[in-house]
Amino acid sequence: MSLIEDLKSLKETAVKRINATEADIEALRVGLLGKKGELTLLLKGMKDVAPEDRKTVGEIGNDVRQKITTLLSEKKAAIEEQRLNEQLASETVDVTMPGSNHHVGQPHVLQQIIDEIEQHFLGLGFEVIDDIVDSPEVETDEYNFERENLPKDHPARDMQDTFYITPEILLRTQTSPVQSRSLEKHDFSKGPLKMIAPGKVYRRDTDDATHSHQFHQVEGMVVGENITMADLKGTLLSIMQELFGEKHQIRMRPSYFPFTEPSVEVDVSWNEVTPDMKPEDIQWIEVLGAGMTHPNVLRMDGIDPEKYSAFAFGLGPDRFAMLKYGVDDIRQFYLNDVRFLSQFNRKGN
Ligand code: FA5
């Protein structure tokens, strides 16, 4: 009977085609079993089969459908498994490969030094004042100079060549105005004033290896009863040792500031000092000015100099950074060359 032959031959060719296919299982299924598929078309011939043979032919038809359906789903599963294996193989992570480094940013080296200074003074119980209300960079002549015992015609104003915005408003030349701003707000019933004020300052200095027209200072002030020069010396030595260790020598020399009496300046040796070095071989760089606060300054801030005494200092973190890292030109800090700046990475990334 030719329908049986045709069904058997369809089964054979279907098996071959399904085994041979690599991808298009769905198209094969439609082509074989769909409404207009080859098996469906063949089975339309059932109407011409003699009634006594229909059962046999029907069973064979069902067998062919069953076989094709099973083969198709096995093949589909095999193809999916193969695809999954290929994907897994291509996405394998070799955990022994060296990792790739991502560039991590970091604070500017000057900010790192300022952070170190802040941490040291926080440990000594100082308050840090660095907001623009209590420590503004655009200052008045009154706070920058007059309240610091530098009246308008004082010759010492020449020590700090100034960028004026108007005759009364200027870019602060020092962080010292924060002294008066803090004293005004301080409540002595709660104890002495102990503050530091880090920030930017501006001077019409000609830029060279150790001077910049814009640089940083950290002001410090302690006001209370019985504050002495020994307290000042101890405080300055502690921050110097924190930053420079024992390697660099430190010296204090008498100096002059209108707002302190007596006044000192502190120099740090450029090089490591060894016992066999002659004094004239040691090179010094000045890093800070300091002194016992002048009674006039206290009086102008409403503090009774008979009851309270004070010391103050203004240190230069730019010069600290030069010494600490052996940078011989301050202008390097302001060129923003990432190759230079990325050397100073406190986290060691
Ligand atoms: C002052 O500015 C005083 N206000 C410091 C002070 C405060 C004294 C409180 C007494 C009491 P002087 O001009 O020396 O002082 O500057 C202080 C420090 O700032 C210097 O030691 C130096 O480290 C730094 N400095 C000054 N000028 C420059 C500059 N052009 N570039 C970089 N650093 C500078």
Coordinates of C-alpha atoms and ligand atoms in Angstrom, one line a residue:
M1 CA 0.0 0.0 0.0
S2 CA 1.6 3.2 -1.1
L3 CA 0.4 5.4 1.8
I4 CA 2.2 3.1 4.2
E5 CA 5.3 3.2 2.0
D6 CA 5.1 7.0 1.9
L7 CA 4.8 7.2 5.7
K8 CA 7.8 4.9 6.2
S9 CA 9.9 6.8 3.7
L10 CA 8.8 10.1 5.4
K11 CA 9.9 8.7 8.7
E12 CA 13.3 7.7 7.2
T13 CA 14.0 11.1 5.6
A14 CA 12.7 13.0 8.6
V15 CA 15.1 11.1 10.9
K16 CA 18.0 12.0 8.6
R17 CA 17.0 15.7 8.3
I18 CA 16.5 16.1 12.0
N19 CA 19.9 14.5 12.8
A20 CA 21.6 16.6 10.2
T21 CA 20.1 20.0 11.3
E22 CA 22.2 22.3 13.4
A23 CA 19.8 25.0 14.2
D24 CA 16.4 25.3 12.6
I25 CA 14.4 22.9 14.6
E26 CA 11.2 25.0 14.6
A27 CA 11.2 25.3 10.8
L28 CA 11.6 21.5 10.5
R29 CA 8.7 20.9 12.9
V30 CA 6.4 23.2 10.9
G31 CA 7.6 21.6 7.7
L32 CA 6.9 18.1 9.0
L33 CA 4.1 18.3 11.5
G34 CA 2.5 21.7 10.8
K35 CA -1.0 22.2 9.3
K36 CA 0.5 22.1 5.8
G37 CA 3.4 19.9 6.9
E38 CA 4.4 16.8 5.0
L39 CA 2.9 14.3 7.5
T40 CA -0.4 16.2 7.6
L41 CA -0.6 16.2 3.8
L42 CA 0.1 12.5 3.6
L43 CA -2.5 11.7 6.2
K44 CA -5.1 13.5 4.1
G45 CA -4.8 10.4 1.9
M46 CA -6.5 8.3 4.7
K47 CA -9.9 9.0 3.1
D48 CA -8.8 6.8 0.2
V49 CA -7.7 3.9 2.4
A50 CA -10.0 0.9 2.6
P51 CA -11.9 0.9 5.9
E52 CA -10.3 -2.4 7.0
D53 CA -6.8 -1.0 6.6
R54 CA -7.4 2.3 8.3
K55 CA -6.5 1.1 11.7
T56 CA -3.1 -0.2 10.6
V57 CA -2.3 2.9 8.5
G58 CA -3.5 5.2 11.4
E59 CA -1.2 3.4 13.8
I60 CA 1.7 3.8 11.5
G61 CA 0.9 7.5 11.0
N62 CA 0.8 7.9 14.8
D63 CA 4.1 6.1 15.1
V64 CA 5.7 8.4 12.6
R65 CA 4.3 11.5 14.3
Q66 CA 5.5 10.2 17.7
K67 CA 9.0 9.4 16.4
I68 CA 9.3 12.8 14.7
T69 CA 8.1 14.7 17.8
T70 CA 10.5 12.8 20.1
L71 CA 13.4 13.3 17.8
L72 CA 12.7 17.0 17.4
S73 CA 12.5 17.6 21.1
E74 CA 15.7 15.6 21.8
K75 CA 17.5 17.5 19.1
K76 CA 16.3 20.8 20.4
A77 CA 17.5 19.9 23.9
A78 CA 20.9 18.8 22.5
I79 CA 21.3 22.0 20.5
E80 CA 20.4 24.1 23.6
E81 CA 22.9 22.2 25.7
Q82 CA 25.6 22.6 23.2
R83 CA 24.9 26.4 23.0
L84 CA 25.1 26.6 26.8
N85 CA 28.3 24.8 26.9
E86 CA 29.8 27.0 24.2
Q87 CA 28.7 30.1 26.1
L88 CA 30.1 28.8 29.4
A89 CA 33.4 28.0 27.8
S90 CA 33.7 31.5 26.2
E91 CA 32.8 33.2 29.5
T92 CA 35.2 31.2 31.7
V93 CA 37.1 33.5 34.1
D94 CA 40.7 32.6 34.7
V95 CA 41.1 33.5 38.3
T96 CA 44.9 33.1 38.0
M97 CA 45.1 36.0 35.5
P98 CA 46.6 39.2 37.0
G99 CA 43.9 41.8 37.7
S100 CA 43.7 45.1 35.9
N101 CA 44.3 48.3 38.0
H102 CA 41.8 51.0 37.9
H103 CA 43.1 54.5 38.5
V104 CA 41.8 55.8 41.8
G105 CA 41.9 59.5 42.5
Q106 CA 43.4 61.0 45.6
P107 CA 43.5 64.3 47.4
H108 CA 46.1 66.9 46.2
V109 CA 49.4 66.5 48.0
L110 CA 48.9 69.9 49.8
Q111 CA 45.5 68.7 51.0
Q112 CA 47.1 65.5 52.3
I113 CA 49.6 67.6 54.3
I114 CA 46.8 69.9 55.6
D115 CA 44.8 66.7 56.6
E116 CA 47.8 65.4 58.5
I117 CA 48.2 68.8 60.3
E118 CA 44.5 68.8 61.2
Q119 CA 44.6 65.3 62.5
H120 CA 47.5 66.2 64.8
F121 CA 45.8 69.3 66.2
L122 CA 42.5 67.5 66.6
G123 CA 44.4 65.0 68.7
L124 CA 45.6 67.9 70.9
G125 CA 42.0 69.1 71.4
F126 CA 42.0 72.0 68.9
E127 CA 38.9 73.0 66.9
V128 CA 39.3 73.2 63.0
I129 CA 37.8 76.3 61.4
D130 CA 37.6 76.2 57.7
D131 CA 34.2 77.3 56.5
I132 CA 33.8 80.4 54.4
V133 CA 31.7 82.3 57.0
D134 CA 34.3 82.1 59.8
S135 CA 37.4 81.9 57.5
P136 CA 36.6 83.9 54.3
E137 CA 39.3 84.3 51.6
V138 CA 37.8 87.7 50.6
E139 CA 38.4 89.7 53.7
T140 CA 38.1 93.2 55.0
D141 CA 41.2 95.4 55.5
E142 CA 39.9 95.7 59.1
Y143 CA 40.2 92.0 59.9
N144 CA 43.3 91.2 57.8
F145 CA 45.3 94.1 59.1
E146 CA 43.8 96.6 61.6
R147 CA 42.6 94.0 64.1
E148 CA 46.0 92.4 63.8
N149 CA 47.6 95.6 65.1
L150 CA 48.5 96.9 61.6
P151 CA 46.8 100.3 61.2
K152 CA 46.5 101.8 57.7
D153 CA 49.9 103.5 57.7
H154 CA 51.9 100.8 59.5
P155 CA 55.2 100.1 57.6
A156 CA 54.9 96.3 58.3
R157 CA 52.0 96.2 55.8
D158 CA 54.7 96.1 53.2
M159 CA 55.7 92.6 54.4
Q160 CA 52.6 91.3 52.7
D161 CA 52.0 92.9 49.3
T162 CA 48.2 92.8 48.9
F163 CA 45.6 92.2 46.2
Y164 CA 43.0 94.9 46.9
I165 CA 39.5 94.6 45.5
T166 CA 38.4 97.9 46.9
P167 CA 40.3 100.1 49.4
E168 CA 38.5 98.2 52.2
I169 CA 38.1 94.7 50.7
L170 CA 41.0 92.4 49.8
L171 CA 42.1 88.9 49.2
R172 CA 43.4 87.8 52.6
T173 CA 47.2 87.8 52.8
Q174 CA 47.3 85.6 55.8
T175 CA 45.0 83.3 57.8
S176 CA 45.5 85.6 60.9
P177 CA 42.1 87.4 60.5
V178 CA 40.5 84.1 61.6
Q179 CA 42.0 84.9 65.1
S180 CA 39.7 87.8 65.6
R181 CA 36.7 86.1 64.0
S182 CA 37.1 83.1 66.4
L183 CA 37.8 85.3 69.5
E184 CA 34.6 87.3 68.8
K185 CA 32.5 84.1 69.0
H186 CA 34.3 82.2 71.7
D187 CA 32.6 81.7 75.1
F188 CA 35.4 81.6 77.7
S189 CA 33.1 80.2 80.3
K190 CA 33.5 76.9 78.4
G191 CA 37.3 76.9 78.6
P192 CA 40.2 78.3 76.6
L193 CA 40.1 78.9 72.8
K194 CA 42.2 76.4 70.9
M195 CA 41.7 76.6 67.2
I196 CA 43.5 76.0 63.9
A197 CA 42.3 77.6 60.6
P198 CA 43.7 76.1 57.3
G199 CA 43.0 77.9 54.1
K200 CA 44.2 79.7 51.0
V201 CA 46.0 83.1 51.1
Y202 CA 47.1 85.5 48.4
R203 CA 50.0 87.9 48.0
R204 CA 51.5 89.9 45.2
D205 CA 54.7 87.9 45.6
T206 CA 56.7 87.2 42.4
D207 CA 56.5 83.4 41.9
D208 CA 59.9 81.6 42.4
A209 CA 61.0 78.3 43.8
T210 CA 59.8 79.0 47.3
H211 CA 57.1 81.7 46.8
S212 CA 53.7 81.5 45.1
H213 CA 51.2 84.3 44.7
Q214 CA 48.5 81.9 46.1
F215 CA 49.5 79.5 48.8
H216 CA 48.2 77.9 52.0
Q217 CA 48.5 78.7 55.6
V218 CA 47.3 77.0 58.8
E219 CA 46.7 79.6 61.5
G220 CA 46.7 78.4 65.1
M221 CA 45.7 80.2 68.3
V222 CA 45.4 79.3 71.9
V223 CA 43.9 81.9 74.3
G224 CA 43.4 81.2 78.0
E225 CA 44.8 81.9 81.4
N226 CA 48.5 81.4 82.0
I227 CA 49.4 80.5 78.4
T228 CA 53.1 80.8 78.0
M229 CA 55.9 80.7 75.5
A230 CA 56.7 77.2 76.7
D231 CA 53.2 76.1 75.6
L232 CA 53.9 77.6 72.1
K233 CA 57.3 75.9 71.8
G234 CA 55.9 72.5 72.9
T235 CA 53.0 72.8 70.4
L236 CA 55.3 73.7 67.5
L237 CA 57.8 71.0 68.3
S238 CA 55.0 68.4 68.4
I239 CA 53.7 69.2 64.9
M240 CA 57.2 69.5 63.5
Q241 CA 58.2 66.1 64.9
E242 CA 54.9 64.6 63.7
L243 CA 55.6 65.7 60.1
F244 CA 59.4 65.5 59.9
G245 CA 60.3 62.9 62.5
E246 CA 63.9 63.2 63.7
K247 CA 65.5 63.5 60.2
H248 CA 65.3 67.2 59.8
Q249 CA 66.7 69.7 62.3
I250 CA 64.5 72.5 63.5
R251 CA 65.5 75.9 64.8
M252 CA 63.6 78.8 66.3
R253 CA 64.8 82.4 65.7
P254 CA 63.6 85.7 67.1
S255 CA 61.5 87.6 64.5
Y256 CA 59.0 90.4 64.2
F257 CA 55.3 90.4 63.6
P258 CA 53.1 93.4 64.7
F259 CA 50.5 91.0 66.2
T260 CA 52.9 89.0 68.4
E261 CA 55.5 90.0 71.0
P262 CA 57.9 88.2 71.3
S263 CA 57.8 86.7 67.8
V264 CA 59.7 83.8 66.4
E265 CA 60.1 82.1 63.1
V266 CA 60.8 78.4 62.7
D267 CA 63.1 77.0 60.1
V268 CA 63.6 73.4 59.1
S269 CA 66.7 72.0 57.5
W270 CA 66.4 71.1 53.9
N271 CA 68.6 68.0 54.2
E272 CA 68.8 65.3 56.7
V273 CA 71.4 66.4 59.3
T274 CA 74.2 64.0 60.2
P275 CA 76.5 64.4 63.3
D276 CA 79.5 65.1 61.1
M277 CA 77.9 68.1 59.3
K278 CA 79.2 71.6 60.0
P279 CA 76.5 74.2 60.9
E280 CA 77.3 76.2 57.8
D281 CA 76.6 73.1 55.6
I282 CA 73.0 73.0 56.9
Q283 CA 70.5 74.8 54.6
W284 CA 67.3 76.2 56.2
I285 CA 63.9 77.0 54.9
E286 CA 61.4 79.1 56.9
V287 CA 58.1 77.3 57.5
L288 CA 56.2 79.3 60.0
G289 CA 55.9 82.4 62.0
A290 CA 54.6 82.5 65.6
G291 CA 54.6 84.4 68.9
M292 CA 52.8 85.5 72.0
T293 CA 49.8 87.5 71.0
H294 CA 50.2 91.2 71.3
P295 CA 48.0 92.7 74.1
N296 CA 46.7 95.2 71.6
V297 CA 45.2 92.4 69.5
L298 CA 43.5 90.9 72.5
R299 CA 42.2 94.3 73.6
M300 CA 40.7 95.0 70.1
D301 CA 39.0 91.6 70.3
G302 CA 37.5 92.5 73.7
I303 CA 39.8 90.2 75.7
D304 CA 41.4 91.5 78.9
P305 CA 45.2 91.0 78.4
E306 CA 45.7 91.2 82.2
K307 CA 43.5 88.1 82.6
Y308 CA 44.3 86.1 79.4
S309 CA 47.4 85.4 77.5
A310 CA 47.7 83.8 74.1
F311 CA 50.0 82.4 71.5
A312 CA 49.4 82.2 67.7
F313 CA 51.2 80.7 64.7
G314 CA 50.9 80.7 61.0
L315 CA 52.5 77.8 59.2
G316 CA 53.0 77.2 55.5
P317 CA 51.9 73.7 54.4
D318 CA 53.3 74.3 50.8
R319 CA 56.8 74.6 52.3
F320 CA 56.1 71.6 54.6
A321 CA 55.2 69.5 51.6
M322 CA 58.4 70.7 49.8
L323 CA 60.5 69.5 52.7
K324 CA 58.7 66.3 53.4
Y325 CA 58.8 65.1 49.8
G326 CA 62.0 66.8 48.6
V327 CA 60.2 69.0 46.0
D328 CA 62.6 71.8 45.2
D329 CA 60.1 74.1 43.4
I330 CA 56.8 75.2 44.9
R331 CA 55.3 75.9 41.5
Q332 CA 55.2 72.1 40.8
F333 CA 52.2 71.9 43.2
Y334 CA 50.2 74.3 41.0
L335 CA 50.9 72.9 37.5
N336 CA 48.3 70.2 38.0
D337 CA 50.5 67.6 36.2
V338 CA 48.9 64.3 37.1
R339 CA 52.2 62.5 36.6
F340 CA 53.7 64.6 39.3
L341 CA 50.7 64.6 41.7
S342 CA 50.0 60.9 41.5
Q343 CA 53.4 60.2 43.2
F344 CA 52.0 61.4 46.5
N345 CA 49.4 58.8 47.3
R346 CA 48.9 58.4 51.0
K347 CA 46.8 55.3 50.5
G348 CA 49.5 53.6 48.5
N349 CA 47.0 52.6 45.7
Ligands
FA5_1 C1 52.5 85.4 58.4 O1 51.8 85.3 57.4 C2 51.9 85.5 59.8 N1 50.5 85.7 59.7 C3 52.2 84.2 60.6 C4 51.9 84.4 62.0 C5 50.7 84.0 62.5 C6 52.9 84.9 62.9 C7 50.4 84.2 63.9 C8 52.6 85.1 64.2 C9 51.4 84.7 64.7 P1 54.7 85.0 57.1 O2 54.4 86.1 56.1 O3 56.1 84.8 57.5 O4 53.8 85.2 58.4 O5 54.1 83.7 56.5 C10 54.0 82.5 57.3 C11 54.4 81.3 56.5 O6 53.7 81.2 55.2 C12 55.9 81.3 56.1 O7 56.7 80.8 57.1 C13 55.9 80.4 54.9 O8 55.9 79.0 55.3 C14 54.6 80.7 54.2 N2 54.7 81.6 53.1 C15 54.8 83.0 53.2 N3 54.8 83.5 52.0 C16 54.7 82.5 51.1 C17 54.7 82.4 49.7 N4 54.7 83.5 48.9 N5 54.6 81.2 49.1 C18 54.6 80.1 49.9 N6 54.6 80.1 51.2 C19 54.7 81.3 51.8

